[in-house]
XYZ file of C-alpha atoms in Angstrom:
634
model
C 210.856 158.250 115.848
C 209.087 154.522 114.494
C 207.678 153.949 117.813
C 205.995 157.823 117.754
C 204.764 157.679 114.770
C 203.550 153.898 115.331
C 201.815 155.411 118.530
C 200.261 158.497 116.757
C 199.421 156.327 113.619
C 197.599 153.991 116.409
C 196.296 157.261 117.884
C 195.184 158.963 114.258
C 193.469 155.592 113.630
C 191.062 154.896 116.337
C 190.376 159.050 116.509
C 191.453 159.133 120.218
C 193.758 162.397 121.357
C 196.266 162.337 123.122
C 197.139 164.499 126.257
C 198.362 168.156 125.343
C 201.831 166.865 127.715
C 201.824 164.041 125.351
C 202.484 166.258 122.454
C 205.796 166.281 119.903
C 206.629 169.997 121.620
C 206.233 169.470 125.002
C 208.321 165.869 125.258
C 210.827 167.419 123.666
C 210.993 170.112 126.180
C 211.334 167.826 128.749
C 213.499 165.778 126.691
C 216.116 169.203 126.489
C 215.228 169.769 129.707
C 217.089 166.913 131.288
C 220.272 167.405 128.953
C 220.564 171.076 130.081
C 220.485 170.052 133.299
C 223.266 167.387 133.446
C 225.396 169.834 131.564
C 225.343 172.590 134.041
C 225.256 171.065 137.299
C 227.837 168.443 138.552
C 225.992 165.207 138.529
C 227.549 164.333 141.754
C 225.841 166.905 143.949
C 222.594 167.252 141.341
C 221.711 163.593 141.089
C 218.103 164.313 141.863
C 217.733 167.188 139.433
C 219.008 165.333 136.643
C 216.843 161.766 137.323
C 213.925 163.760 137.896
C 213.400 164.775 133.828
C 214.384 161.383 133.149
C 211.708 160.228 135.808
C 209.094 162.456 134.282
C 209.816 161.307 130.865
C 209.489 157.939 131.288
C 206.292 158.891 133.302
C 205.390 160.337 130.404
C 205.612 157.140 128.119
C 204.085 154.819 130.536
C 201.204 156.958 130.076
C 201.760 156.276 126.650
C 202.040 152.557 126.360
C 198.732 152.576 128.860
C 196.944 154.972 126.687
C 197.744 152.583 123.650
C 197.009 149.554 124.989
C 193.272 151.439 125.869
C 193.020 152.040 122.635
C 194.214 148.818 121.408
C 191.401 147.135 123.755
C 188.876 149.524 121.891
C 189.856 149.034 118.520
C 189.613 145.209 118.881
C 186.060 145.546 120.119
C 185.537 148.002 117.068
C 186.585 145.439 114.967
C 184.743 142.563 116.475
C 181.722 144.595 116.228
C 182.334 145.322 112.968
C 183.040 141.739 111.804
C 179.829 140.663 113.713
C 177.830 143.561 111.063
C 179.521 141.628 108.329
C 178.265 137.995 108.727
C 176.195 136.412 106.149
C 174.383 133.310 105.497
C 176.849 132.464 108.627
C 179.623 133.303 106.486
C 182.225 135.949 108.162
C 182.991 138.263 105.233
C 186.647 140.687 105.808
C 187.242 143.773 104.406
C 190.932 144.216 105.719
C 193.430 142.295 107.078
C 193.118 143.867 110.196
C 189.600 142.164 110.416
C 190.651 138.714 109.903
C 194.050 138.665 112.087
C 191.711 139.985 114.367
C 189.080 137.245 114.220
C 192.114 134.762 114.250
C 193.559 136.446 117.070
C 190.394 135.478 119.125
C 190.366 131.797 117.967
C 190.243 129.190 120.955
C 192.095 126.124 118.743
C 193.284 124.628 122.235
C 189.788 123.181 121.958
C 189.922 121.864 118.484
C 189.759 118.233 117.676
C 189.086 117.297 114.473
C 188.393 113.813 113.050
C 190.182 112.908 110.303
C 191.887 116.030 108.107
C 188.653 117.677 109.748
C 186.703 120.469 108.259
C 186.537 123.488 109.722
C 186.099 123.271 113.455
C 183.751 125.145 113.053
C 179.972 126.273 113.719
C 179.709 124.967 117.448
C 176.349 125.617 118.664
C 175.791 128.502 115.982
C 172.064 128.745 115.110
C 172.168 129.192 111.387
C 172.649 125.555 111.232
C 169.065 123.853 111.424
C 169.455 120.473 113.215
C 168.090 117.217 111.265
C 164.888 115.206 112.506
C 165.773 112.853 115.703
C 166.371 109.569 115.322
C 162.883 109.028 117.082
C 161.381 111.423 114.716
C 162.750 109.664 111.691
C 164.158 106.307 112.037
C 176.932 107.340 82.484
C 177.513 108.593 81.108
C 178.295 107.500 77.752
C 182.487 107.419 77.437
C 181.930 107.793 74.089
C 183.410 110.823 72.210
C 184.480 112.511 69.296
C 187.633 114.809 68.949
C 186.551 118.268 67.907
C 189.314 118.126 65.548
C 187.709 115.923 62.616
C 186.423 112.977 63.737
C 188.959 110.930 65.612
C 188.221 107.525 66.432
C 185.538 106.604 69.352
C 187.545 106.633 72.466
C 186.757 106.955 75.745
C 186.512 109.445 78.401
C 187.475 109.242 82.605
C 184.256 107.972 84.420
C 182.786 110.834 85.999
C 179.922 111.451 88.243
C 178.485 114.355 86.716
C 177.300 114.993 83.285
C 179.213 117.626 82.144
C 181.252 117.990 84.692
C 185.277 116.603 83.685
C 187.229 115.075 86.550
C 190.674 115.576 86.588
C 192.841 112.155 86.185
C 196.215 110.626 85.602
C 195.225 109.449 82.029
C 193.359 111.139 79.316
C 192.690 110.001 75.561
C 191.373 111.901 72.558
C 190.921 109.055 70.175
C 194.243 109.851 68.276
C 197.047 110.211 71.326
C 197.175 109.119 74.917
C 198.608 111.506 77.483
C 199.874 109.553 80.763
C 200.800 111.828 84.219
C 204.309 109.744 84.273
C 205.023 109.898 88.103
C 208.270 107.738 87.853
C 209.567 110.742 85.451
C 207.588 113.756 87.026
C 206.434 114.604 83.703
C 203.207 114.314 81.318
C 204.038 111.562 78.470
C 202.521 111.806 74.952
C 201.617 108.509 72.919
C 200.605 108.130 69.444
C 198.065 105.504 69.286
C 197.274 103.250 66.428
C 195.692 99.703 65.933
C 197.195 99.257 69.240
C 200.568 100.121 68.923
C 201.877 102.674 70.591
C 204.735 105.292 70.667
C 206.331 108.316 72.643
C 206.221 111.643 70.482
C 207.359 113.370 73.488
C 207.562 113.778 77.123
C 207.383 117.125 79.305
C 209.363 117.118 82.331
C 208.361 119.111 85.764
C 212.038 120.037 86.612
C 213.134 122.181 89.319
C 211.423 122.855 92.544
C 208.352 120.785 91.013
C 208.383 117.627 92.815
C 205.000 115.995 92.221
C 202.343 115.902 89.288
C 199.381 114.518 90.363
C 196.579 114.716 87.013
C 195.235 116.899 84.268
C 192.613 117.578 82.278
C 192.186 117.438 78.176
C 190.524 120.470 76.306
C 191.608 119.683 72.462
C 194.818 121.467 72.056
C 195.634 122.732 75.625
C 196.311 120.371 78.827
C 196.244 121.582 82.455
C 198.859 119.821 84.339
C 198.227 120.021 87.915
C 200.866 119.488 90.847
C 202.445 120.246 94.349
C 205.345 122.123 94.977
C 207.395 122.010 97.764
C 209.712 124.506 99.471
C 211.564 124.477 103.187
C 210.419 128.563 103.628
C 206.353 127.785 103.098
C 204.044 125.202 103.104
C 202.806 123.270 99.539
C 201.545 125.058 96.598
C 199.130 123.727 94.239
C 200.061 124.647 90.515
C 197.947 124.240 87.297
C 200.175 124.675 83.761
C 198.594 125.165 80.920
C 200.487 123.477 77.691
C 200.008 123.998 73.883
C 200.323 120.141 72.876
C 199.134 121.311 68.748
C 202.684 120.434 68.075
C 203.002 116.897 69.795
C 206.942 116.204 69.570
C 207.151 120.068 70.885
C 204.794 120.982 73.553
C 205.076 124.567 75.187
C 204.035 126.133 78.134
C 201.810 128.959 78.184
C 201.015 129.824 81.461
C 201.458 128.457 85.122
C 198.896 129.735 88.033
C 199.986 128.603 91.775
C 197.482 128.697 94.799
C 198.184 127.937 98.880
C 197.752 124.355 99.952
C 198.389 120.742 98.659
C 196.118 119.920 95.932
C 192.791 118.031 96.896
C 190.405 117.918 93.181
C 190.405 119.452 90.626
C 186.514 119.862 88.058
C 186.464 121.069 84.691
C 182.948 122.312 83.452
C 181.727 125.532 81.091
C 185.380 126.129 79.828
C 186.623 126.796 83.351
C 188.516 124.844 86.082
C 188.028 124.869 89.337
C 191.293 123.518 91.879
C 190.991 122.986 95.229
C 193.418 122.627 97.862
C 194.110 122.328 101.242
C 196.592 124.246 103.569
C 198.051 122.885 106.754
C 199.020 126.059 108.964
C 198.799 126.870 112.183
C 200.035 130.007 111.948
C 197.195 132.223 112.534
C 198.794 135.191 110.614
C 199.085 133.157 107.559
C 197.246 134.658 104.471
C 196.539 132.173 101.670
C 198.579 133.379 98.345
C 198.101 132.940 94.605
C 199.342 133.905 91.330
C 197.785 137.191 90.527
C 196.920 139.293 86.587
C 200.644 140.006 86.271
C 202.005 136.419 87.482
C 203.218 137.520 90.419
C 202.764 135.288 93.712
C 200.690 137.698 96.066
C 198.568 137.118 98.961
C 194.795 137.083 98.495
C 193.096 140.007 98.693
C 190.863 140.445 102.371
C 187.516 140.670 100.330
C 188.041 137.047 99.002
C 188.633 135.424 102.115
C 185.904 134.353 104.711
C 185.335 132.549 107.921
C 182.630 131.008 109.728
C 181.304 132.990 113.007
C 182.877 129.611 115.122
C 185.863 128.772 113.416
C 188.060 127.102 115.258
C 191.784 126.708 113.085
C 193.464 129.040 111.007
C 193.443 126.500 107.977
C 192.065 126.807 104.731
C 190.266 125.352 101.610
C 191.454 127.292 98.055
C 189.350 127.259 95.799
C 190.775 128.608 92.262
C 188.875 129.188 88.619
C 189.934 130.293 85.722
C 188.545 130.889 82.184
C 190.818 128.202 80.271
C 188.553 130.166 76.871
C 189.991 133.397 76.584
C 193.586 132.379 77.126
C 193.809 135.505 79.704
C 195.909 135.076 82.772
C 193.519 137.564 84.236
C 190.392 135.828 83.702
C 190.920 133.786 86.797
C 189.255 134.448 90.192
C 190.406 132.543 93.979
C 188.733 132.367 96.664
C 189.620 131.150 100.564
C 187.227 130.199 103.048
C 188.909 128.886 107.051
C 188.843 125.128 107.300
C 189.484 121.737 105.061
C 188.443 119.530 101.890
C 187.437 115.912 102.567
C 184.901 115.623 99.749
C 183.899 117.621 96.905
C 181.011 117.272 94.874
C 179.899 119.591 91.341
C 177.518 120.104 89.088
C 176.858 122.801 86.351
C 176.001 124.979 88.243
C 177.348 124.471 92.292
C 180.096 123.602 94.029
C 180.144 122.127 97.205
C 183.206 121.427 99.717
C 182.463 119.115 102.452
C 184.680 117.810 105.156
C 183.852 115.674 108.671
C 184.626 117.080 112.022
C 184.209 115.689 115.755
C 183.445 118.421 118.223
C 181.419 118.314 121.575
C 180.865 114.428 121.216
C 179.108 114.676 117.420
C 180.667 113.426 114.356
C 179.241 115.485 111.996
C 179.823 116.467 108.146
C 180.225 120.274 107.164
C 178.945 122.188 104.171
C 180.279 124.846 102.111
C 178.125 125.900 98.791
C 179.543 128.087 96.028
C 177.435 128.834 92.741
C 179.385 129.061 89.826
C 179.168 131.756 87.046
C 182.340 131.255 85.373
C 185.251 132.271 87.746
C 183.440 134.123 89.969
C 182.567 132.032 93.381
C 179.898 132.847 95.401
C 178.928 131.286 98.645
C 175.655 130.798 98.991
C 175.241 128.258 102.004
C 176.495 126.684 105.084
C 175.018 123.227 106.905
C 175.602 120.185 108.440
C 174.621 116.970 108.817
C 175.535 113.610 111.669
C 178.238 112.028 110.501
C 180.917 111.046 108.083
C 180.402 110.744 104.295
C 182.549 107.790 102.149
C 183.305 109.544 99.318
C 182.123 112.355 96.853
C 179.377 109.810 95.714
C 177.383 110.116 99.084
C 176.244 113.648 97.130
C 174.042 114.897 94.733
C 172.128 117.474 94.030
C 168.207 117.500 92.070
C 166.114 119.690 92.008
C 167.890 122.342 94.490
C 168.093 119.671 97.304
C 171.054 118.556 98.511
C 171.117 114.626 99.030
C 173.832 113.421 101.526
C 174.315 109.891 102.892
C 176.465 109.367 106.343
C 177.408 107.015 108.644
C 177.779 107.847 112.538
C 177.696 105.839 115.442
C 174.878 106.013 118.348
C 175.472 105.886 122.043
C 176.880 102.323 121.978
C 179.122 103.033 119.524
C 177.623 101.153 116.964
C 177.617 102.378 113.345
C 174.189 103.715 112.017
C 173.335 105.218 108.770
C 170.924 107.694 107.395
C 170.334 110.147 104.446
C 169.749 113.679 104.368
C 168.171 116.018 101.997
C 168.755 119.602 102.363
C 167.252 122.576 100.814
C 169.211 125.598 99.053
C 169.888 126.988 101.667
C 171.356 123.830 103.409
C 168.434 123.312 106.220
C 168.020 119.718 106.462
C 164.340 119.079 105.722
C 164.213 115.483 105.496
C 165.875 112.149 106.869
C 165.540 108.502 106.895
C 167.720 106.612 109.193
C 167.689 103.449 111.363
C 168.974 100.948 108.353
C 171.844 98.307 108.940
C 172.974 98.857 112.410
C 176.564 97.902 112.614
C 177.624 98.492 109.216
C 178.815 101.325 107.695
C 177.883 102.667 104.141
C 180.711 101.682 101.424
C 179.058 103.062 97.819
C 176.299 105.143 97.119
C 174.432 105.531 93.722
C 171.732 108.243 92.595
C 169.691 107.756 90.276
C 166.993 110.208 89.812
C 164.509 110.208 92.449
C 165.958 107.013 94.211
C 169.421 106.537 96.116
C 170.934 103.224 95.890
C 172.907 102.703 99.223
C 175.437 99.919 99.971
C 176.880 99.449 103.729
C 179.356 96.299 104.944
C 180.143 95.106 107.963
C 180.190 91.013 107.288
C 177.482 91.236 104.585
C 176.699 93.463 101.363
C 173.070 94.676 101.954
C 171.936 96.897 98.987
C 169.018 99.399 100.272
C 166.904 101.390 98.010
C 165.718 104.941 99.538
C 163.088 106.424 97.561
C 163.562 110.395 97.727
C 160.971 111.970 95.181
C 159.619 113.442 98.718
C 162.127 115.402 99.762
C 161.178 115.717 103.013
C 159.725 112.366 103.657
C 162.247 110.087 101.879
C 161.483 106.235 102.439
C 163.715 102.952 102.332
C 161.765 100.904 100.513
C 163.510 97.500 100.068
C 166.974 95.711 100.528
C 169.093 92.962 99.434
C 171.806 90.925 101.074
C 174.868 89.583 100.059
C 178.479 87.978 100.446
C 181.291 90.957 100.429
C 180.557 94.265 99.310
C 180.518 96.991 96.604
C 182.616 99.983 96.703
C 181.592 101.675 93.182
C 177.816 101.193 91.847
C 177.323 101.330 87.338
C 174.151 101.754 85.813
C 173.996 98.513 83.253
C 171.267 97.689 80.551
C 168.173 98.482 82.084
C 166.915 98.632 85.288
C 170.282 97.039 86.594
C 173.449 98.123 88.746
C 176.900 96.365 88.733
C 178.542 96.131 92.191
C 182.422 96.363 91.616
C 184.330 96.124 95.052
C 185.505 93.193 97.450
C 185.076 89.447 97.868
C 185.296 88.123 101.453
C 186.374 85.401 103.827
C 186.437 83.951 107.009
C 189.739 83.377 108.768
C 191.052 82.630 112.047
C 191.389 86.281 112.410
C 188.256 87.047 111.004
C 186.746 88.131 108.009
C 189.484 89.226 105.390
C 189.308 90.742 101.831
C 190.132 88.214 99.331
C 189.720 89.699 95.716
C 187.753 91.760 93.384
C 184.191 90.476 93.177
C 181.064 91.499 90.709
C 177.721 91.790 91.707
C 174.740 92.315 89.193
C 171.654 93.648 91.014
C 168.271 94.080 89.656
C 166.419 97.445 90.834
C 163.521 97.244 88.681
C 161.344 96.779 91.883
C 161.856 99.764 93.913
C 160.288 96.981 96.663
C 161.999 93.708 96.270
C 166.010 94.213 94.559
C 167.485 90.985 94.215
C 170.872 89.675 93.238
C 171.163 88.011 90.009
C 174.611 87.280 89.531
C 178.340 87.153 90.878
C 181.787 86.682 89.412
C 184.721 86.398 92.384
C 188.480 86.910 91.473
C 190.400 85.232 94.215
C 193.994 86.746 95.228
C 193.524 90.023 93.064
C 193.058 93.525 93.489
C 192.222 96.689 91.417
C 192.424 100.363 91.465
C 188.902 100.234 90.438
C 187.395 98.693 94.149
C 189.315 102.306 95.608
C 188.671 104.589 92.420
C 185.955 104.939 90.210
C 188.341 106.999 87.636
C 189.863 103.421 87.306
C 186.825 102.013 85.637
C 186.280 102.274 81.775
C 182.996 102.008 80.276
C 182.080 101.748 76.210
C 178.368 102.534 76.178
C 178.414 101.880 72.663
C 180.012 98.736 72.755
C 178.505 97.652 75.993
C 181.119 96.718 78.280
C 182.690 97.722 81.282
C 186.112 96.709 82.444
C 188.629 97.498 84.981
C 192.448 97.426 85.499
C 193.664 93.797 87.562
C 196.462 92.823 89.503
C 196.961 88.985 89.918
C 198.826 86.885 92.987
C 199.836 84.243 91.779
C 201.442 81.530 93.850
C 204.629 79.773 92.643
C 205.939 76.244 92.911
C 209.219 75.253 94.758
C 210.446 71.886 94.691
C 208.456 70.511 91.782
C 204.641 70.650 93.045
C 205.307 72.205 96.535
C 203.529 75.703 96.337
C 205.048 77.892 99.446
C 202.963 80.764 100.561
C 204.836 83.183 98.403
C 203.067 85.369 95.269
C 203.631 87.103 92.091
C 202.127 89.455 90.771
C 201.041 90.064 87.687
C 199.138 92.809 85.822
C 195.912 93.035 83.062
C 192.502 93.686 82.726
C 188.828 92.070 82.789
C 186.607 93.160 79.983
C 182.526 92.366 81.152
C 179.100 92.793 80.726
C 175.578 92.134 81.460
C 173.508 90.148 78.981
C 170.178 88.174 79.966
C 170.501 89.009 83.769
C 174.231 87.688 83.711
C 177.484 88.514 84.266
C 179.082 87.970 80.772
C 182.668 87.900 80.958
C 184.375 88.619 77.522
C 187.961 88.676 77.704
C 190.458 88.411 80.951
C 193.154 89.614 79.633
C 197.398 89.323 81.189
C 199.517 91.920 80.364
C 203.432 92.412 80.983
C 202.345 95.931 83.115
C 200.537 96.504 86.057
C 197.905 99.004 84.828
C 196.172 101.271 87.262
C 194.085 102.583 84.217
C 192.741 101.676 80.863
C 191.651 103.897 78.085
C 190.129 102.471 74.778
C 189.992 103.938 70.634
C 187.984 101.761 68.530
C 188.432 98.158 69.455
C 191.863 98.492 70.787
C 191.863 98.855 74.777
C 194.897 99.828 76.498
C 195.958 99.067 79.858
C 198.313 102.130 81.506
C 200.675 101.508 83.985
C 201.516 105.265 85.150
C 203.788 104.367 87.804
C 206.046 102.367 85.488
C 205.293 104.387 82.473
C 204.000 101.739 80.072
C 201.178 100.736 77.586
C 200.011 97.586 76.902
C 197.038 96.732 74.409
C 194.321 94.347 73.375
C 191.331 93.870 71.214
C 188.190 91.522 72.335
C 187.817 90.652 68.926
């Protein structure tokens, strides 16, 4: 009886009738026709009789299975058509589940090939995507804060690249305690912090199936833990817990929401967060899940899940918010759209996911814009752009244009840069190009109506693009110089501090060879010049790969960054051997008179990948060894 009623439900579904010898009464007939039969007449002289009901029976189902397939064939073109009505912006918008196992159904992924975790896979030769100028067309934030709760001590905050905007981070400070992500321990550590001593009021563990906390964001009394989980049935989930730290030696859990995918970013702005993550599946029935209103695990409704008209691979980027005000696990909203999360850039007031794909011979970097109204998630745009962009820092938005530096490579396979501006809608309506052929960009700064662009490839030229015409933007002078920068700091005035790489020449070519400073004067849009260096040979920091690694005291006037020292050791009185050891601390710095002004280089008995500082105490964080060290520069 399943496979009638799954054949009449078919039927009943696409309005198509059936044959009246295809109905319940008349099969059935035939059905007792054929028993009758075989019971009154001897089967050995009345084969035929009895096979030919049976015949006509299964005559009657192969009629049947053809009539359903027929209407199988028309109600995936009813669907296609339908999902074709639906499309938006470029955006494929589903309304059942039917829709979208539908439009994966009809995916070609055989032809996918992505370029790194690649985005998407997407958008092919679809026209909604308006195709930049040819190259022959067109060649801090202060860290200063106080506490909410009375005045705690100036301390600092993570080094962000949006006002306003929090990034989650592995360290966090409000003037009074320091909260550490402890990844030896799986668990979020809680320091009292005084005149630079320090001590452990508590530490919560992430037992059980959690195996991996990754960061967290501060918001006075609550913290938002963020992590993986792993299972053998499904693929990762990205979790966000929210704890009650008021009570430091007892900290409670109030609520845990869990999303698809392994966790990419996480922002915090206008008392919500927004987590993203990343699913792996190539399962093309696969429905992204999340924790729903009653805390149940459930998969996302069809309405919050889109496509683009070209996609490619059944993979997706989640994007979760949720009110972290109200304290309500139901004022939370999540959203899935088909494809991946290299980069991620937000403001106040957008979100955008980008991620770099290679299809039909292009390298190119896609698009995805979301405006943000406290959970709810809109998308508003889709574009692209040539190329691949470094980091989150090759984006910003002014002024509803979309600013977005890349580097590709031109029929020679030589690297080329250029920078895009887009409008809202993601059209590309400007582009310069054709600047330091062979090198590829490493950092990019913005600030205001000029981008301050830094490529490498055996030199560190610093280029200055001039974008207060959007659709004419203009390089209008460069700089050269020994290794390169891989984060740029506003300093004093009119000045940026390179913090990245020093280099050498070897037998085997150029090599890295330490963290290097580079002061650069950009008070002539025209003619930027280098005015200083400092080079630390055989070192390394988390700073020249992460820009949360870097503290800054605006009031105070100093940067500094977290340091890890080789240092080569004797054997057999003054022999040295070509064997190091390392050892850990931090470089405290600034810029006075047009110079690099070091003020303290400081050892310490950990090897810090951050540093937070209250007052004049800094501390130096070692998260993987769960330790804090401390120092004053006075």
């Amino acid at each position: 009886m399943k496979d009638k009623d799954f054949i009449t439900s078919k039927f009943e579904s696409e309005n198509i009738t059936a044959p009246e010898s295809l109905s319940e009464e008349n099969i059935k007939a035939r059905l007792e026709q054929g028993t009758k039969a075989s019971e009154m007449i001897k089967l050995k002289k009345n084969k035929k009789r009895v096979i030919k009901p049976i015949i006509s029976v299964a005559a009657c189902f192969a009629v049947v299975i053809g009539t359903l397939a027929t209407a199988n064939v028309i109600h995936d073109q009813r669907v296609e058509k339908k999902i074709q009505s639906q499309v938006d912006k470029g955006f494929v918008h589903f309304t059942s589940y039917d829709e979208l196992n539908t439009f994966t159904d009809n995916m070609k992924t055989e032809n996918y090939n992505s370029y790194g975790s690649g985005l998407l896979g997407m958008f092919g030769n679809q026209s909604v995507i308006v195709e930049e100028k040819s190259d022959a067309t067109v060649d801090a934030e202060s860290s200063s804060a106080n506490a909410a709760n009375g005045g705690a001590a100036s301390h600092s905050t993570t080094y962000k690249q949006v006002d306003g905007v929090d990034e989650a981070d592995i360290v966090k400070t409000d003037g009074k305690y320091i909260y550490v992500i402890d990844t030896s321990d799986i668990a979020l550590a809680i320091y009292s912090a005084d005149s630079g001593k320090t001590k452990v009021e508590s530490k919560k563990f992430f037992d059980g199936e959690y195996t991996e906390v990754n960061e967290m964001f501060l918001d006075g009394d609550r913290i938002y833990v963020i992590g993986n989980v792993y299972s053998d049935d499904e693929q990762s989930k990205t979790f966000v817990k929210t704890l009650d730290i008021s009570d430091k030696k007892n900290v409670k859990e109030l609520d845990t929401y869990e999303q698809s995918g392994a966790y990419k970013t996480a922002r915090f702005t206008g008392g919500c967060v927004y987590v993203i993550s990343n699913t792996y599946n190539y399962d093309k029935k696969f429905i992204p899940y999340c924790t729903t209103a009653d805390g149940d695990y459930k998969k996302l409704p069809a309405s919050d899940i889109c496509a683009f008209e070209c996609c490619q691979k059944p993979q997706y980027v989640i994007v979760g918010a949720f009110d972290t005000k109200s304290g309500k696990s139901n004022s939370r909203k999540t959203k899935a759209i088909m494809g991946d999360a290299d980069n991620v850039y937000c403001n106040t007031k957008n979100l955008y996911v980008a991620c770099t794909d290679y299809r039909n011979g292009k390298l190119r970097t896609y698009i995805v814009k979301y405006s943000l109204d406290g959970v709810q998630l809109t998308e508003q745009a889709i574009g692209s752009v040539r190329g691949y962009a470094e980091s989150q820092w090759a984006f910003d938005e002014k002024d509803g244009y979309l600013r977005v530096a890349t580097t590709t490579t031109d029929s020679n396979n030589n690297d080329i840069n250029k920078l895009f501006v887009l409008d809202e809608e993601l059209n590309t309506v400007g582009s310069v190009g054709g600047y330091a052929k062979g090198e590829h960009i490493e950092a990019v700064k913005y600030i205001g109506d000029m981008a301050y662009v830094i490529t490498y490839e055996t030199t560190d030229p610093l280029f200055i693009i001039d974008l207060s015409d959007p659709k004419n933007p203009q390089i209008t002078g460069k700089v050269k110089i020994d290794g390169f920068s891989t984060n740029l700091v506003p300093v004093g005035k009119d000045k940026l501090m390179g913090i990245g790489f020093a280099t050498e020449e070897t037998e085997w070519g150029e090599s890295r060879s330490g963290v290097k400073l580079a002061l650069f004067d950009i008070s002539d849009k025209n003619n930027p010049r280098v005015l200083d260096t400092k080079v630390f040979d055989n070192s390394s920091s988390d700073a020249q790969y992460n820009h949360k690694a870097i503290l800054q005291n605006s009031d105070a006037g100093y940067l500094a960054i977290p340091m890890t020292w080789d240092e080569a050791y004797a054997v057999d009185g003054d022999e040295y051997v070509e064997e190091y050891e390392p050892y850990g601390g931090a470089i405290v710095f600034t810029e006075k008179d047009g110079k690099i002004k070091m003020l303290k280089e400081q050892k310490t008995d950990n090897a810090p990948d951050r540093l937070v500082y209250i007052d004049d105490d800094i501390y130096t964080v070692s998260t993987l060894e769960g330790t804090i060290d401390s120092f004053r520069l006075k």
